[in-house]
mmCIF file of N, CA, C and O in Angstrom:
data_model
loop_
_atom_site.group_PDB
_atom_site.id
_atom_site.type_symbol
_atom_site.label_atom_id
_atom_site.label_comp_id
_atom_site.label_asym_id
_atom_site.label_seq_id
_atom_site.Cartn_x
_atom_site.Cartn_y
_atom_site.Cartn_z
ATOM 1 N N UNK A 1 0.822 -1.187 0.000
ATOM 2 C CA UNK A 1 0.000 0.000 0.000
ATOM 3 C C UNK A 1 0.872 1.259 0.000
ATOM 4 O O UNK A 1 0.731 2.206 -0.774
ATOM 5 N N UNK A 2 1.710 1.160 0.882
ATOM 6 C CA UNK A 2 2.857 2.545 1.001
ATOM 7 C C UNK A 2 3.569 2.539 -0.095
ATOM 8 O O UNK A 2 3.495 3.676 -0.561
ATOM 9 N N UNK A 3 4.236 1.856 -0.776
ATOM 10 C CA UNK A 3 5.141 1.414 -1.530
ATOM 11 C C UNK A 3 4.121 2.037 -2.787
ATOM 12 O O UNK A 3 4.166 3.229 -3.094
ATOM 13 N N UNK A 4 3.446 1.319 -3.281
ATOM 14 C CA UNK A 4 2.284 1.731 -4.550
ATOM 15 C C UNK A 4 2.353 3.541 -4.349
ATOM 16 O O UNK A 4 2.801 4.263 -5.239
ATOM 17 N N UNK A 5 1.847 4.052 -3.079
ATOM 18 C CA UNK A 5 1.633 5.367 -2.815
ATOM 19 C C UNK A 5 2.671 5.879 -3.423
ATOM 20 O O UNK A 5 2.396 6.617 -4.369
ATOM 21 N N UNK A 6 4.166 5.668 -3.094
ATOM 22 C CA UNK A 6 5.223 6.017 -3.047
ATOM 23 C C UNK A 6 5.523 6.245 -4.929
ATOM 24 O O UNK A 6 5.975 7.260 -5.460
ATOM 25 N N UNK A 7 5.130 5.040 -5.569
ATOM 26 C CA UNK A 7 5.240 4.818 -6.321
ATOM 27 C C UNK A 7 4.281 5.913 -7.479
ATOM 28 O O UNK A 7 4.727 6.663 -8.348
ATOM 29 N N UNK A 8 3.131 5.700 -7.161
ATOM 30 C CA UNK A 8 2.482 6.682 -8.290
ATOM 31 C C UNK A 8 3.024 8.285 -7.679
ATOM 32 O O UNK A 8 3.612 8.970 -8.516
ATOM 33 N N UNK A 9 2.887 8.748 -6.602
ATOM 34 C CA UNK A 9 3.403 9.991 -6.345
ATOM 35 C C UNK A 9 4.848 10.747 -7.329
ATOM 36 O O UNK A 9 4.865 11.807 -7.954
ATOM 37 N N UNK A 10 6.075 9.594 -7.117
ATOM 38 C CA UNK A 10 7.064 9.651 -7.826
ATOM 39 C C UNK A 10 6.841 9.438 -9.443
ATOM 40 O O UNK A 10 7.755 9.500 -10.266
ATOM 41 N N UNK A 11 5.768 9.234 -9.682
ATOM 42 C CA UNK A 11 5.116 9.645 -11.704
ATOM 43 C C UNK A 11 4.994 10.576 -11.619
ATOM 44 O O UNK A 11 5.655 11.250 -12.408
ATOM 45 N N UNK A 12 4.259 11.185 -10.821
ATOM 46 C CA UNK A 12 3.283 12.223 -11.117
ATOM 47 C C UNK A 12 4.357 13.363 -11.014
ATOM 48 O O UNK A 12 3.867 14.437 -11.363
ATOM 49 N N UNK A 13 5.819 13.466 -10.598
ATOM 50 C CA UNK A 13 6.810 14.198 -10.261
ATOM 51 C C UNK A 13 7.387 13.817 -11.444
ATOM 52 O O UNK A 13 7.252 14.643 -12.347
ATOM 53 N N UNK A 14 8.181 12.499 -11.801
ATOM 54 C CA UNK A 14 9.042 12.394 -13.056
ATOM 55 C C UNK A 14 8.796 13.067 -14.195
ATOM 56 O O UNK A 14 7.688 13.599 -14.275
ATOM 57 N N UNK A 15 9.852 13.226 -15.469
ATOM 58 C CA UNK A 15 9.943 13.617 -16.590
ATOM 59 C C UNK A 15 10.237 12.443 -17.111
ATOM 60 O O UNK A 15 10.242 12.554 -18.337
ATOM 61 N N UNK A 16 10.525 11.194 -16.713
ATOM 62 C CA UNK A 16 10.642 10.088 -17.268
ATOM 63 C C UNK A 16 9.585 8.900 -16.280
ATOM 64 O O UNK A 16 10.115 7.920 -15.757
ATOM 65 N N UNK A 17 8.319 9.127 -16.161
ATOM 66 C CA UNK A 17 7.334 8.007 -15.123
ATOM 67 C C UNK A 17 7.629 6.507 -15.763
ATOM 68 O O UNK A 17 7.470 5.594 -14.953
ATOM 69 N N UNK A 18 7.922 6.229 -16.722
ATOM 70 C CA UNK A 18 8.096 4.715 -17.362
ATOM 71 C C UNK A 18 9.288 4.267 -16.776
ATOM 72 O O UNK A 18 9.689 3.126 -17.006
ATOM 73 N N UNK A 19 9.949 5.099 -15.984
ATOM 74 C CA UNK A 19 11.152 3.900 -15.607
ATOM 75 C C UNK A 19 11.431 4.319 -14.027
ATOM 76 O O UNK A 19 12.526 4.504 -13.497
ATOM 77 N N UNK A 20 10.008 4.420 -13.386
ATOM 78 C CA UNK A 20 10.368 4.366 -11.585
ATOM 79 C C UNK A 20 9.959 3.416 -11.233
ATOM 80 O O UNK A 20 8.853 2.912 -11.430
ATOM 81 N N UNK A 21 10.826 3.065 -10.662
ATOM 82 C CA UNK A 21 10.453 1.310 -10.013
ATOM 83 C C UNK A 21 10.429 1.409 -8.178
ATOM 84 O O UNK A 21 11.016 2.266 -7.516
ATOM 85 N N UNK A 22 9.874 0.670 -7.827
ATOM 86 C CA UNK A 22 10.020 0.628 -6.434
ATOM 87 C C UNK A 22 10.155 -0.665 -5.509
ATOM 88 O O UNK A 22 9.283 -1.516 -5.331
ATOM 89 N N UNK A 23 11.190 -0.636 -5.062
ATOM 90 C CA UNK A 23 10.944 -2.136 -4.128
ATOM 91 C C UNK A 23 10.851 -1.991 -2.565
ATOM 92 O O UNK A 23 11.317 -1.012 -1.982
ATOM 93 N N UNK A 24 10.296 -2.902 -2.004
ATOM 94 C CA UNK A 24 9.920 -2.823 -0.965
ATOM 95 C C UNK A 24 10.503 -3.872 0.231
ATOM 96 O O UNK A 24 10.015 -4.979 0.002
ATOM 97 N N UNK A 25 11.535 -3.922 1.645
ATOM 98 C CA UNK A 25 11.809 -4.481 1.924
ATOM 99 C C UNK A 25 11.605 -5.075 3.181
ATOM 100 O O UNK A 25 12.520 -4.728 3.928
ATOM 101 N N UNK A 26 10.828 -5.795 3.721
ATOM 102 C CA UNK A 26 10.378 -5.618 4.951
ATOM 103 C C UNK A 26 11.172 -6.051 5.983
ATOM 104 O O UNK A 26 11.960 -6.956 5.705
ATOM 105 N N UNK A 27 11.160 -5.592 7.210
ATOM 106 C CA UNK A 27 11.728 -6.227 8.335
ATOM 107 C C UNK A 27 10.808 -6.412 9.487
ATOM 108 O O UNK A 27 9.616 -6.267 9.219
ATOM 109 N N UNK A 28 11.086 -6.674 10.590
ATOM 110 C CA UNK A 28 10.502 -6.721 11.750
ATOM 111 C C UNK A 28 9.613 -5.560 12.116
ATOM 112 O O UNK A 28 8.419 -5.594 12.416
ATOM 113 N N UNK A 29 10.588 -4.316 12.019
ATOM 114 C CA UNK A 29 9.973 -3.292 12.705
ATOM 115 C C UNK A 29 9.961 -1.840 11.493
ATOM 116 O O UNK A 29 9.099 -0.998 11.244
ATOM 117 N N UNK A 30 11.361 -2.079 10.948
ATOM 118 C CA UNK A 30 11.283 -1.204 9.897
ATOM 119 C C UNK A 30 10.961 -1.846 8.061
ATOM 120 O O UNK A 30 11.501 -2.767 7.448
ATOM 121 N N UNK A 31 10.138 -1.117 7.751
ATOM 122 C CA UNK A 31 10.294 -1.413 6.107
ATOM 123 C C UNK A 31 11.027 -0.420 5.251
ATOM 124 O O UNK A 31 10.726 0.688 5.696
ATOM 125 N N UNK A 32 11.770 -0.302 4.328
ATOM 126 C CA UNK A 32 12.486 0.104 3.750
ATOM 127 C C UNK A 32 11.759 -0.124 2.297
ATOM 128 O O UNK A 32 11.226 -1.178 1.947
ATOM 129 N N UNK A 33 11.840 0.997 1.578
ATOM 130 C CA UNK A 33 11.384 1.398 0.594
ATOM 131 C C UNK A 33 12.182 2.202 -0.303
ATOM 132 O O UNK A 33 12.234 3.413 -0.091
ATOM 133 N N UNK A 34 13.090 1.475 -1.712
ATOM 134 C CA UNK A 34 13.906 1.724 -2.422
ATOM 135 C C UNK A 34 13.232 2.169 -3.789
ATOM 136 O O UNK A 34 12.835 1.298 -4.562
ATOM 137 N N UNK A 35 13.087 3.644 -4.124
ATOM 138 C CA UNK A 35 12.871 4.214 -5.130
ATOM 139 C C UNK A 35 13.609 4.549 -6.388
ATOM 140 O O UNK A 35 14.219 5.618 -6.395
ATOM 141 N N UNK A 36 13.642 3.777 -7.475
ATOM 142 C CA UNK A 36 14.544 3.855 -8.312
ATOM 143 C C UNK A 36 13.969 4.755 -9.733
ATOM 144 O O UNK A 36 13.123 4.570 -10.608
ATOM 145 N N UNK A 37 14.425 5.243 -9.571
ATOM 146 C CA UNK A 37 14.391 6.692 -11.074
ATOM 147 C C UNK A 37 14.891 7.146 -11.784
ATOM 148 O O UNK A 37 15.933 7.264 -11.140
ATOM 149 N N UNK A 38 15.141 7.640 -12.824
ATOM 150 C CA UNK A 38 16.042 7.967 -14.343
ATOM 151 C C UNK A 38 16.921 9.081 -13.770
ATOM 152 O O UNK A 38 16.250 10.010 -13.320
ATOM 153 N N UNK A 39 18.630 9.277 -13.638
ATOM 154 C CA UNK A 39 19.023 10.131 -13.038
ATOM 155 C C UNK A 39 18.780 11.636 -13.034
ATOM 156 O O UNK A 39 19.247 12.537 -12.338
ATOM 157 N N UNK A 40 17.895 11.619 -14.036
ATOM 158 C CA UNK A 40 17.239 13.193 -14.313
ATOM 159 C C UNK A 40 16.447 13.743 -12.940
ATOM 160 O O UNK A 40 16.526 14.816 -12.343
ATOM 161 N N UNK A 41 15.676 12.577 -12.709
ATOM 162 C CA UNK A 41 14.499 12.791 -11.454
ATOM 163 C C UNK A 41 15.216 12.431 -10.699
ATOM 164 O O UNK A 41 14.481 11.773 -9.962
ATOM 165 N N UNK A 42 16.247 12.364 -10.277
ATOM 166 C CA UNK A 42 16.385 12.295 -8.646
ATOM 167 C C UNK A 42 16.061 13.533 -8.185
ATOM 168 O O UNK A 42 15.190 14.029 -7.471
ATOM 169 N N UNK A 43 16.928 13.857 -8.745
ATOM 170 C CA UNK A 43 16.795 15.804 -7.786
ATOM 171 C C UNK A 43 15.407 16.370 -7.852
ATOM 172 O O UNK A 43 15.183 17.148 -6.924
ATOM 173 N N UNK A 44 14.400 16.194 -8.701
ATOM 174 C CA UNK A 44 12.985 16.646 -8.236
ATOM 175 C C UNK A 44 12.413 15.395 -7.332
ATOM 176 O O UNK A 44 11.495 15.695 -6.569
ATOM 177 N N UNK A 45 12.759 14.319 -7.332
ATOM 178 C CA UNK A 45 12.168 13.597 -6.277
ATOM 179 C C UNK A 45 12.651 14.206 -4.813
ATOM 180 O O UNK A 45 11.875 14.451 -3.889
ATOM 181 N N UNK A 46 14.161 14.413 -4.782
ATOM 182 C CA UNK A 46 14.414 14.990 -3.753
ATOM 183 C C UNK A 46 13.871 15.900 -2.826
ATOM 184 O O UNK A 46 13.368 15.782 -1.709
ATOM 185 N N UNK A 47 14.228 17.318 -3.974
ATOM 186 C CA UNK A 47 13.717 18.246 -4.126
ATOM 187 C C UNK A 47 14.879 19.242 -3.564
ATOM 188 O O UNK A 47 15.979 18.782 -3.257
ATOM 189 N N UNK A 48 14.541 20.803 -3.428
ATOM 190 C CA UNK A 48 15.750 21.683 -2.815
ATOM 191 C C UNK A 48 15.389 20.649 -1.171
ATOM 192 O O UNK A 48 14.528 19.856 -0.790
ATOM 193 N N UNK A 49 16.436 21.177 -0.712
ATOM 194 C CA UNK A 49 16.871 20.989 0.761
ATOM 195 C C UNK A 49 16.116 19.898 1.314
ATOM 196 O O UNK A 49 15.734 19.750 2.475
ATOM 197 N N UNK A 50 15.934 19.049 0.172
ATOM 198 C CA UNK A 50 15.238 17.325 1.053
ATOM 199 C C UNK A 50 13.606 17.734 1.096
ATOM 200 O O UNK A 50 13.026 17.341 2.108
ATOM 201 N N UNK A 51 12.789 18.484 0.105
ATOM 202 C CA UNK A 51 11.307 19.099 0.739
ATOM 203 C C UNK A 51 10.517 17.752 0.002
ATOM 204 O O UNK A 51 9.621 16.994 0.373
ATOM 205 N N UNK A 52 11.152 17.848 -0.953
ATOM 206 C CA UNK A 52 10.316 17.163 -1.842
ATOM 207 C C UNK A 52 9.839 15.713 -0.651
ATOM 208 O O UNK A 52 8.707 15.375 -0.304
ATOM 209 N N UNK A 53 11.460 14.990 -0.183
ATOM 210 C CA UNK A 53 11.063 13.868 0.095
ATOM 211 C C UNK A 53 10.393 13.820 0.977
ATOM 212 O O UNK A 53 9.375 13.135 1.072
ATOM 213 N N UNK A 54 11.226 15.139 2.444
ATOM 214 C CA UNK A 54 10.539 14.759 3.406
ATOM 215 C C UNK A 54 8.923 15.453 3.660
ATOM 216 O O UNK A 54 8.424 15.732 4.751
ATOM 217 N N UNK A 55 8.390 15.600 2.477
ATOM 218 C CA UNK A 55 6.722 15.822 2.367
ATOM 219 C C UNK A 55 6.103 14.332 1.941
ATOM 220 O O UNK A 55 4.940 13.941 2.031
ATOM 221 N N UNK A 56 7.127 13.732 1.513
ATOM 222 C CA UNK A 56 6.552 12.202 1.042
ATOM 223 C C UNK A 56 6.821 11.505 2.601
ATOM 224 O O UNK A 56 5.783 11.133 3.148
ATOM 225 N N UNK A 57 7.917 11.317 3.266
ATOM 226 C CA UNK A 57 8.303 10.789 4.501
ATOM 227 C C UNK A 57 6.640 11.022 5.378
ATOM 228 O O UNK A 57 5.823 10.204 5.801
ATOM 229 N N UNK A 58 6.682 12.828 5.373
ATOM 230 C CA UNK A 58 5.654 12.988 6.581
ATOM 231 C C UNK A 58 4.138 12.381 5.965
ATOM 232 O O UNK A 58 3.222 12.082 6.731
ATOM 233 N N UNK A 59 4.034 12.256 4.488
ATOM 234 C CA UNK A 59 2.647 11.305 4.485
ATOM 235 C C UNK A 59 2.750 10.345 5.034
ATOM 236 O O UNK A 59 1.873 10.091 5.860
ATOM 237 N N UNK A 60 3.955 9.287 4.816
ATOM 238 C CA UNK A 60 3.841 7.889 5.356
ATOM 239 C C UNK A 60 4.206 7.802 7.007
ATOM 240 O O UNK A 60 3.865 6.789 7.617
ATOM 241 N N UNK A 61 4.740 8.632 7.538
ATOM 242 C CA UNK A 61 4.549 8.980 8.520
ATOM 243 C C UNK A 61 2.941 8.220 9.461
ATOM 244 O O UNK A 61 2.759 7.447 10.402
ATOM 245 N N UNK A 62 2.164 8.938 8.596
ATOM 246 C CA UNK A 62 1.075 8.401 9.119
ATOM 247 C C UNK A 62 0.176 7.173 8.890
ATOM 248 O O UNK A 62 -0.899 6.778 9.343
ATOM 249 N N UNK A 63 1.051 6.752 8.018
ATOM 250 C CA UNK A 63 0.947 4.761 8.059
ATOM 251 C C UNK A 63 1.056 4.237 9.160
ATOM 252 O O UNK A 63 0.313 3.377 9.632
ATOM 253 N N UNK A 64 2.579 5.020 9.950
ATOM 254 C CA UNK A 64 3.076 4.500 11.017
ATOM 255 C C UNK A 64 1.725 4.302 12.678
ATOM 256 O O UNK A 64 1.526 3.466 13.560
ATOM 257 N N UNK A 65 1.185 5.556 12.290
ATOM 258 C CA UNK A 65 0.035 4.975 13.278
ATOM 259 C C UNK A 65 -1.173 4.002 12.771
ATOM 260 O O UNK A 65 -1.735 3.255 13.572
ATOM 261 N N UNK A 66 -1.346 4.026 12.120
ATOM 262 C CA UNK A 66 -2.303 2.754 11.399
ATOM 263 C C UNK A 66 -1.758 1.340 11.717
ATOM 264 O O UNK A 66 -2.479 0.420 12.102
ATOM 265 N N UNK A 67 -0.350 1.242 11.512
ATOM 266 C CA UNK A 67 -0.381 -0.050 11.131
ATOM 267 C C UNK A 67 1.063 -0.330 12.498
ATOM 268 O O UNK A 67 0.992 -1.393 13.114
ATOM 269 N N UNK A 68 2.183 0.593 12.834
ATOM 270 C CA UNK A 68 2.512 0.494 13.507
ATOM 271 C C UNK A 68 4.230 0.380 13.300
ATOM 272 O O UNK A 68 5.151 0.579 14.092
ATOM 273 N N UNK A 69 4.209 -0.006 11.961
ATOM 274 C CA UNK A 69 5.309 0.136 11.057
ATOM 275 C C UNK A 69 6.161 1.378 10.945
ATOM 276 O O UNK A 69 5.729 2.530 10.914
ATOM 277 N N UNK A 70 7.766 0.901 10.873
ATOM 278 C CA UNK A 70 8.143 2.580 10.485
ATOM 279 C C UNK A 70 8.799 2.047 9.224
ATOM 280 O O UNK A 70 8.944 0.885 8.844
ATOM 281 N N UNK A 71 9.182 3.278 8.639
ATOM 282 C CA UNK A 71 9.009 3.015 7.063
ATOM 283 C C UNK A 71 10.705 4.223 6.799
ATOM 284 O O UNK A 71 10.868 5.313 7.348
ATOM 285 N N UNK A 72 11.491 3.677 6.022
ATOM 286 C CA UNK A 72 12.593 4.424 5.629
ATOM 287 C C UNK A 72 12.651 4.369 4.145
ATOM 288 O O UNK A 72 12.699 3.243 3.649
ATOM 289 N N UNK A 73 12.654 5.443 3.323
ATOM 290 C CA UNK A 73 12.757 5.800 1.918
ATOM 291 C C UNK A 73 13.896 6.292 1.263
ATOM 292 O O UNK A 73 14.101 7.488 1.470
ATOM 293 N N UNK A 74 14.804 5.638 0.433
ATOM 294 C CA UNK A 74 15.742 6.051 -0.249
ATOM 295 C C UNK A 74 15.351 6.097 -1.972
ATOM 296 O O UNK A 74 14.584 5.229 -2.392
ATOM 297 N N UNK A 75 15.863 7.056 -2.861
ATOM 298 C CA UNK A 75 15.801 7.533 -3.656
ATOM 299 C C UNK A 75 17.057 7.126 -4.584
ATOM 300 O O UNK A 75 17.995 7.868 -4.293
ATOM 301 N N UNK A 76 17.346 6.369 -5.421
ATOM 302 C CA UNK A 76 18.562 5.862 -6.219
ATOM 303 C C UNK A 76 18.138 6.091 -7.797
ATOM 304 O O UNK A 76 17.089 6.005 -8.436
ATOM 305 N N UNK A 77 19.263 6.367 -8.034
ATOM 306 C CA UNK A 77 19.466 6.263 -9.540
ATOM 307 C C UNK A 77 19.400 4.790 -10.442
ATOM 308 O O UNK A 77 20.164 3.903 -10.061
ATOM 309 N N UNK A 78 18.561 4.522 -11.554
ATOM 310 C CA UNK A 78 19.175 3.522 -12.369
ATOM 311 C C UNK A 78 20.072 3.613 -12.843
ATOM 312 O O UNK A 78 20.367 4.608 -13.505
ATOM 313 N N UNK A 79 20.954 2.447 -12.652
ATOM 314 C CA UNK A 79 22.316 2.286 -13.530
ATOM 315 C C UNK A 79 22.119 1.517 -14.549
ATOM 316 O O UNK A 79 23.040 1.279 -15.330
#
């Protein structure tokens, strides 16, 4: 569900949406969520001074009370 979120949000930002992929990794307590994007879009996924992401962070943020999960998001380039 987060991951999908994560996922169409980062289209709707790209100049290249056909090649963001997302994987999802779960653990015990944390899930980890690896966003992969055309090196053009990193920096608007980012955004200046981290806004972009951490406006995506503070949505899922509130997964964390729903479900109880905490959730860490990194942003990578395809190679």
């Amino acid at each position: 569900m987060v991951a999908d979120f994560v996922a169409g949000f980062a289209k709707l930002i790209a100049s290249y949406p056909e090649e963001i992929r997302v994987e999802s990794n779960e653990g015990d307590e944390v899930t980890e969520i690896v966003l992969y994007a055309n090196q053009a879009d990193v920096g608007k996924l980012i955004g200046k001074e981290g806004k972009m992401i951490g406006a995506i962070k503070t949505v899922i943020s509130g997964c964390k009370a729903k479900d109880g999960k905490s959730y860490r998001i990194n942003v990578e380039p395809i190679s």
